Amino acid sequence: VICHPKYQDSKRIAIFLSMPDEIQTEEIIKDIFKQGKECFIPRYKPQSNQMDMLKLSSAEDISSLSLTSWNILQPSDDDSAREEALTGGGLDLIFMPGLGFDKKGNRLGRGKGYYDTYLERCMKHPSGKPYTIALAFREQICESVPVAENDVQVDEILYEDS
């Protein structure tokens, strides 16, 4: 990931805070700050498919986040001091989680459509749609995954031996 040309060229990067069953992102987040890039993380809104990407001030900033009922760390709902990526300069790159992927770039998420809805919002931003990279285990690569009309394909899937 760290050597990937899209990562190297990106200044504003969104990345998920990994759950135990996902590719661990902590070292990538540390490198984003080490390289002087800007880091944004998801804040999911329960009972909707709305998600914002909010700016982290440092890797240590993660320890100030709240744990949701889904066991995901994220900025609290009343945290209005953080920049939302689309109110500023948009995003260059989004690292995406998922449960399964196929080699055509289709992604099976957790069923709420948060990333698809967010990418639709990105397409309306002046900076346009960011490049998307899914981070996966080799075992998550399938022949095909079910897709719906509003599912947005990822640009690239990185996994072991890819």
PDB file of C-alpha atoms in Angstrom:
ATOM      1  CA  VAL A   1       0.000   0.000   0.000  1.00  0.00           C
ATOM      2  CA  ILE A   2       2.676   2.478   1.066  1.00  0.00           C
ATOM      3  CA  CYS A   3       4.554   2.033  -2.251  1.00  0.00           C
ATOM      4  CA  HIS A   4       1.429   2.206  -4.435  1.00  0.00           C
ATOM      5  CA  PRO A   5       1.699   5.105  -6.943  1.00  0.00           C
ATOM      6  CA  LYS A   6      -1.874   6.286  -6.257  1.00  0.00           C
ATOM      7  CA  TYR A   7      -1.099   6.423  -2.536  1.00  0.00           C
ATOM      8  CA  GLN A   8       2.175   8.242  -3.167  1.00  0.00           C
ATOM      9  CA  ASP A   9       0.439  10.847  -5.378  1.00  0.00           C
ATOM     10  CA  SER A  10      -2.522  11.413  -3.042  1.00  0.00           C
ATOM     11  CA  LYS A  11      -2.672  14.235  -0.520  1.00  0.00           C
ATOM     12  CA  ARG A  12      -6.189  13.732   0.913  1.00  0.00           C
ATOM     13  CA  ILE A  13      -6.892  10.116   1.843  1.00  0.00           C
ATOM     14  CA  ALA A  14      -9.909   8.464   3.454  1.00  0.00           C
ATOM     15  CA  ILE A  15      -9.369   5.169   5.239  1.00  0.00           C
ATOM     16  CA  PHE A  16     -11.475   2.962   7.481  1.00  0.00           C
ATOM     17  CA  LEU A  17     -10.552   2.120  11.055  1.00  0.00           C
ATOM     18  CA  SER A  18     -10.327  -1.640  10.823  1.00  0.00           C
ATOM     19  CA  MET A  19     -12.461  -4.120  12.691  1.00  0.00           C
ATOM     20  CA  PRO A  20     -10.787  -7.363  13.893  1.00  0.00           C
ATOM     21  CA  ASP A  21     -11.888  -9.302  10.772  1.00  0.00           C
ATOM     22  CA  GLU A  22     -10.553  -6.701   8.308  1.00  0.00           C
ATOM     23  CA  ILE A  23      -7.129  -5.771   6.946  1.00  0.00           C
ATOM     24  CA  GLN A  24      -5.524  -3.783   9.747  1.00  0.00           C
ATOM     25  CA  THR A  25      -5.062  -0.119   8.781  1.00  0.00           C
ATOM     26  CA  GLU A  26      -3.215   1.322  11.781  1.00  0.00           C
ATOM     27  CA  GLU A  27       0.228   1.323  10.113  1.00  0.00           C
ATOM     28  CA  ILE A  28      -1.192   2.917   6.949  1.00  0.00           C
ATOM     29  CA  ILE A  29      -2.779   5.673   9.063  1.00  0.00           C
ATOM     30  CA  LYS A  30       0.552   6.306  10.817  1.00  0.00           C
ATOM     31  CA  ASP A  31       2.267   6.545   7.422  1.00  0.00           C
ATOM     32  CA  ILE A  32      -0.352   9.004   6.100  1.00  0.00           C
ATOM     33  CA  PHE A  33       0.656  11.399   8.890  1.00  0.00           C
ATOM     34  CA  LYS A  34       4.373  10.598   8.549  1.00  0.00           C
ATOM     35  CA  GLN A  35       4.151  11.565   4.854  1.00  0.00           C
ATOM     36  CA  GLY A  36       2.354  14.844   5.679  1.00  0.00           C
ATOM     37  CA  LYS A  37      -0.876  13.796   3.972  1.00  0.00           C
ATOM     38  CA  GLU A  38      -4.377  14.542   5.271  1.00  0.00           C
ATOM     39  CA  CYS A  39      -6.329  11.629   6.764  1.00  0.00           C
ATOM     40  CA  PHE A  40     -10.118  11.257   6.832  1.00  0.00           C
ATOM     41  CA  ILE A  41     -12.128   8.502   8.509  1.00  0.00           C
ATOM     42  CA  PRO A  42     -15.791   7.489   8.255  1.00  0.00           C
ATOM     43  CA  ARG A  43     -18.544   8.615  10.585  1.00  0.00           C
ATOM     44  CA  TYR A  44     -21.606   6.470   9.956  1.00  0.00           C
ATOM     45  CA  LYS A  45     -25.072   7.761  10.753  1.00  0.00           C
ATOM     46  CA  PRO A  46     -27.193   4.944  12.223  1.00  0.00           C
ATOM     47  CA  GLN A  47     -30.668   4.332  10.787  1.00  0.00           C
ATOM     48  CA  SER A  48     -29.548   5.749   7.426  1.00  0.00           C
ATOM     49  CA  ASN A  49     -27.042   5.066   4.662  1.00  0.00           C
ATOM     50  CA  GLN A  50     -25.365   8.438   5.277  1.00  0.00           C
ATOM     51  CA  MET A  51     -21.637   8.586   5.982  1.00  0.00           C
ATOM     52  CA  ASP A  52     -19.219  11.493   6.215  1.00  0.00           C
ATOM     53  CA  MET A  53     -15.431  11.404   6.017  1.00  0.00           C
ATOM     54  CA  LEU A  54     -14.028  13.482   8.868  1.00  0.00           C
ATOM     55  CA  LYS A  55     -10.463  14.662   9.282  1.00  0.00           C
ATOM     56  CA  LEU A  56      -8.139  13.194  11.892  1.00  0.00           C
ATOM     57  CA  SER A  57      -5.546  15.550  13.355  1.00  0.00           C
ATOM     58  CA  SER A  58      -3.026  12.773  14.125  1.00  0.00           C
ATOM     59  CA  ALA A  59      -2.738   9.005  14.483  1.00  0.00           C
ATOM     60  CA  GLU A  60      -3.053   9.513  18.256  1.00  0.00           C
ATOM     61  CA  ASP A  61      -6.365  11.333  17.665  1.00  0.00           C
ATOM     62  CA  ILE A  62      -7.936   7.873  17.205  1.00  0.00           C
ATOM     63  CA  SER A  63      -7.818   7.337  20.985  1.00  0.00           C
ATOM     64  CA  SER A  64     -10.255  10.268  21.444  1.00  0.00           C
ATOM     65  CA  LEU A  65     -12.949   8.655  19.277  1.00  0.00           C
ATOM     66  CA  SER A  66     -16.185   7.061  20.505  1.00  0.00           C
ATOM     67  CA  LEU A  67     -17.045   3.392  20.120  1.00  0.00           C
ATOM     68  CA  THR A  68     -20.347   2.814  18.314  1.00  0.00           C
ATOM     69  CA  SER A  69     -22.848   0.023  18.951  1.00  0.00           C
ATOM     70  CA  TRP A  70     -21.154  -1.751  15.984  1.00  0.00           C
ATOM     71  CA  ASN A  71     -17.805  -1.621  17.848  1.00  0.00           C
ATOM     72  CA  ILE A  72     -16.406   0.895  15.359  1.00  0.00           C
ATOM     73  CA  LEU A  73     -14.417   3.912  16.512  1.00  0.00           C
ATOM     74  CA  GLN A  74     -15.644   7.164  14.993  1.00  0.00           C
ATOM     75  CA  PRO A  75     -16.025  10.865  15.830  1.00  0.00           C
ATOM     76  CA  SER A  76     -19.087  11.483  17.997  1.00  0.00           C
ATOM     77  CA  ASP A  77     -22.257  12.961  16.500  1.00  0.00           C
ATOM     78  CA  ASP A  78     -21.736  16.255  18.336  1.00  0.00           C
ATOM     79  CA  ASP A  79     -18.149  16.612  17.049  1.00  0.00           C
ATOM     80  CA  SER A  80     -18.621  19.483  14.614  1.00  0.00           C
ATOM     81  CA  ALA A  81     -15.060  20.836  14.723  1.00  0.00           C
ATOM     82  CA  ARG A  82     -13.662  18.318  12.231  1.00  0.00           C
ATOM     83  CA  GLU A  83     -13.486  19.080   8.520  1.00  0.00           C
ATOM     84  CA  GLU A  84     -15.708  16.913   6.322  1.00  0.00           C
ATOM     85  CA  ALA A  85     -13.746  16.024   3.181  1.00  0.00           C
ATOM     86  CA  LEU A  86     -16.435  17.198   0.740  1.00  0.00           C
ATOM     87  CA  THR A  87     -16.866  20.613   2.382  1.00  0.00           C
ATOM     88  CA  GLY A  88     -13.167  21.161   1.649  1.00  0.00           C
ATOM     89  CA  GLY A  89     -10.954  19.948  -1.143  1.00  0.00           C
ATOM     90  CA  GLY A  90     -12.556  16.546  -1.645  1.00  0.00           C
ATOM     91  CA  LEU A  91     -10.546  13.329  -1.606  1.00  0.00           C
ATOM     92  CA  ASP A  92      -7.825  11.890  -3.828  1.00  0.00           C
ATOM     93  CA  LEU A  93      -8.058   8.307  -2.585  1.00  0.00           C
ATOM     94  CA  ILE A  94     -10.425   6.154  -0.539  1.00  0.00           C
ATOM     95  CA  PHE A  95      -9.345   2.843   0.994  1.00  0.00           C
ATOM     96  CA  MET A  96     -12.440   0.669   1.307  1.00  0.00           C
ATOM     97  CA  PRO A  97     -13.324  -2.343   3.435  1.00  0.00           C
ATOM     98  CA  GLY A  98     -15.623  -5.154   2.367  1.00  0.00           C
ATOM     99  CA  LEU A  99     -16.711  -8.717   3.003  1.00  0.00           C
ATOM    100  CA  GLY A 100     -16.087 -10.004  -0.514  1.00  0.00           C
ATOM    101  CA  PHE A 101     -14.820  -8.803  -3.884  1.00  0.00           C
ATOM    102  CA  ASP A 102     -14.653 -10.073  -7.432  1.00  0.00           C
ATOM    103  CA  LYS A 103     -11.979  -9.306 -10.008  1.00  0.00           C
ATOM    104  CA  LYS A 104     -14.333  -6.991 -11.912  1.00  0.00           C
ATOM    105  CA  GLY A 105     -14.197  -4.557  -8.978  1.00  0.00           C
ATOM    106  CA  ASN A 106     -17.543  -5.444  -7.442  1.00  0.00           C
ATOM    107  CA  ARG A 107     -17.610  -5.187  -3.671  1.00  0.00           C
ATOM    108  CA  LEU A 108     -19.853  -6.782  -1.097  1.00  0.00           C
ATOM    109  CA  GLY A 109     -20.115  -4.469   1.905  1.00  0.00           C
ATOM    110  CA  ARG A 110     -22.107  -4.867   5.080  1.00  0.00           C
ATOM    111  CA  GLY A 111     -25.379  -4.058   3.364  1.00  0.00           C
ATOM    112  CA  LYS A 112     -26.152  -0.436   4.194  1.00  0.00           C
ATOM    113  CA  GLY A 113     -24.651   1.184   1.076  1.00  0.00           C
ATOM    114  CA  TYR A 114     -22.600   3.750   2.999  1.00  0.00           C
ATOM    115  CA  TYR A 115     -19.653   3.782   0.592  1.00  0.00           C
ATOM    116  CA  ASP A 116     -21.830   3.704  -2.547  1.00  0.00           C
ATOM    117  CA  THR A 117     -23.855   6.677  -1.285  1.00  0.00           C
ATOM    118  CA  TYR A 118     -20.697   8.553  -0.310  1.00  0.00           C
ATOM    119  CA  LEU A 119     -19.101   7.958  -3.722  1.00  0.00           C
ATOM    120  CA  GLU A 120     -22.245   9.351  -5.373  1.00  0.00           C
ATOM    121  CA  ARG A 121     -21.739  12.506  -3.288  1.00  0.00           C
ATOM    122  CA  CYS A 122     -18.046  12.604  -4.314  1.00  0.00           C
ATOM    123  CA  MET A 123     -19.027  12.576  -7.996  1.00  0.00           C
ATOM    124  CA  LYS A 124     -20.911  15.844  -7.439  1.00  0.00           C
ATOM    125  CA  HIS A 125     -17.878  17.508  -5.795  1.00  0.00           C
ATOM    126  CA  PRO A 126     -15.697  19.769  -7.997  1.00  0.00           C
ATOM    127  CA  SER A 127     -12.685  17.482  -7.447  1.00  0.00           C
ATOM    128  CA  GLY A 128     -14.690  14.502  -8.709  1.00  0.00           C
ATOM    129  CA  LYS A 129     -14.629  10.846  -7.729  1.00  0.00           C
ATOM    130  CA  PRO A 130     -11.525   9.785  -5.821  1.00  0.00           C
ATOM    131  CA  TYR A 131      -9.599   6.678  -6.802  1.00  0.00           C
ATOM    132  CA  THR A 132     -10.835   3.718  -4.749  1.00  0.00           C
ATOM    133  CA  ILE A 133      -8.749   0.821  -3.471  1.00  0.00           C
ATOM    134  CA  ALA A 134     -10.276  -2.073  -1.563  1.00  0.00           C
ATOM    135  CA  LEU A 135      -8.051  -3.779   0.989  1.00  0.00           C
ATOM    136  CA  ALA A 136      -8.776  -7.509   1.108  1.00  0.00           C
ATOM    137  CA  PHE A 137      -7.541 -10.891   2.222  1.00  0.00           C
ATOM    138  CA  ARG A 138      -6.969 -13.359  -0.643  1.00  0.00           C
ATOM    139  CA  GLU A 139      -9.818 -15.471   0.769  1.00  0.00           C
ATOM    140  CA  GLN A 140     -12.247 -12.591   0.148  1.00  0.00           C
ATOM    141  CA  ILE A 141     -11.739 -12.685  -3.638  1.00  0.00           C
ATOM    142  CA  CYS A 142     -14.695 -14.498  -5.226  1.00  0.00           C
ATOM    143  CA  GLU A 143     -15.729 -15.472  -8.728  1.00  0.00           C
ATOM    144  CA  SER A 144     -18.582 -12.982  -8.452  1.00  0.00           C
ATOM    145  CA  VAL A 145     -20.416 -11.051  -5.755  1.00  0.00           C
ATOM    146  CA  PRO A 146     -24.058  -9.948  -5.916  1.00  0.00           C
ATOM    147  CA  VAL A 147     -24.481  -6.368  -7.084  1.00  0.00           C
ATOM    148  CA  ALA A 148     -27.330  -3.880  -7.133  1.00  0.00           C
ATOM    149  CA  GLU A 149     -27.931  -1.040  -9.556  1.00  0.00           C
ATOM    150  CA  ASN A 150     -26.521   1.616  -7.193  1.00  0.00           C
ATOM    151  CA  ASP A 151     -23.345  -0.320  -6.277  1.00  0.00           C
ATOM    152  CA  VAL A 152     -20.177   1.513  -7.308  1.00  0.00           C
ATOM    153  CA  GLN A 153     -17.253  -0.647  -8.453  1.00  0.00           C
ATOM    154  CA  VAL A 154     -13.863  -0.132  -6.840  1.00  0.00           C
ATOM    155  CA  ASP A 155     -10.991   0.914  -9.082  1.00  0.00           C
ATOM    156  CA  GLU A 156      -8.578  -1.642  -7.644  1.00  0.00           C
ATOM    157  CA  ILE A 157      -8.435  -4.433  -5.098  1.00  0.00           C
ATOM    158  CA  LEU A 158      -5.219  -5.022  -3.189  1.00  0.00           C
ATOM    159  CA  TYR A 159      -4.719  -8.392  -1.575  1.00  0.00           C
ATOM    160  CA  GLU A 160      -1.872 -10.796  -0.898  1.00  0.00           C
ATOM    161  CA  ASP A 161      -0.240 -11.971  -4.139  1.00  0.00           C
ATOM    162  CA  SER A 162      -2.204  -9.451  -6.253  1.00  0.00           C
TER     163      SER A 162
END
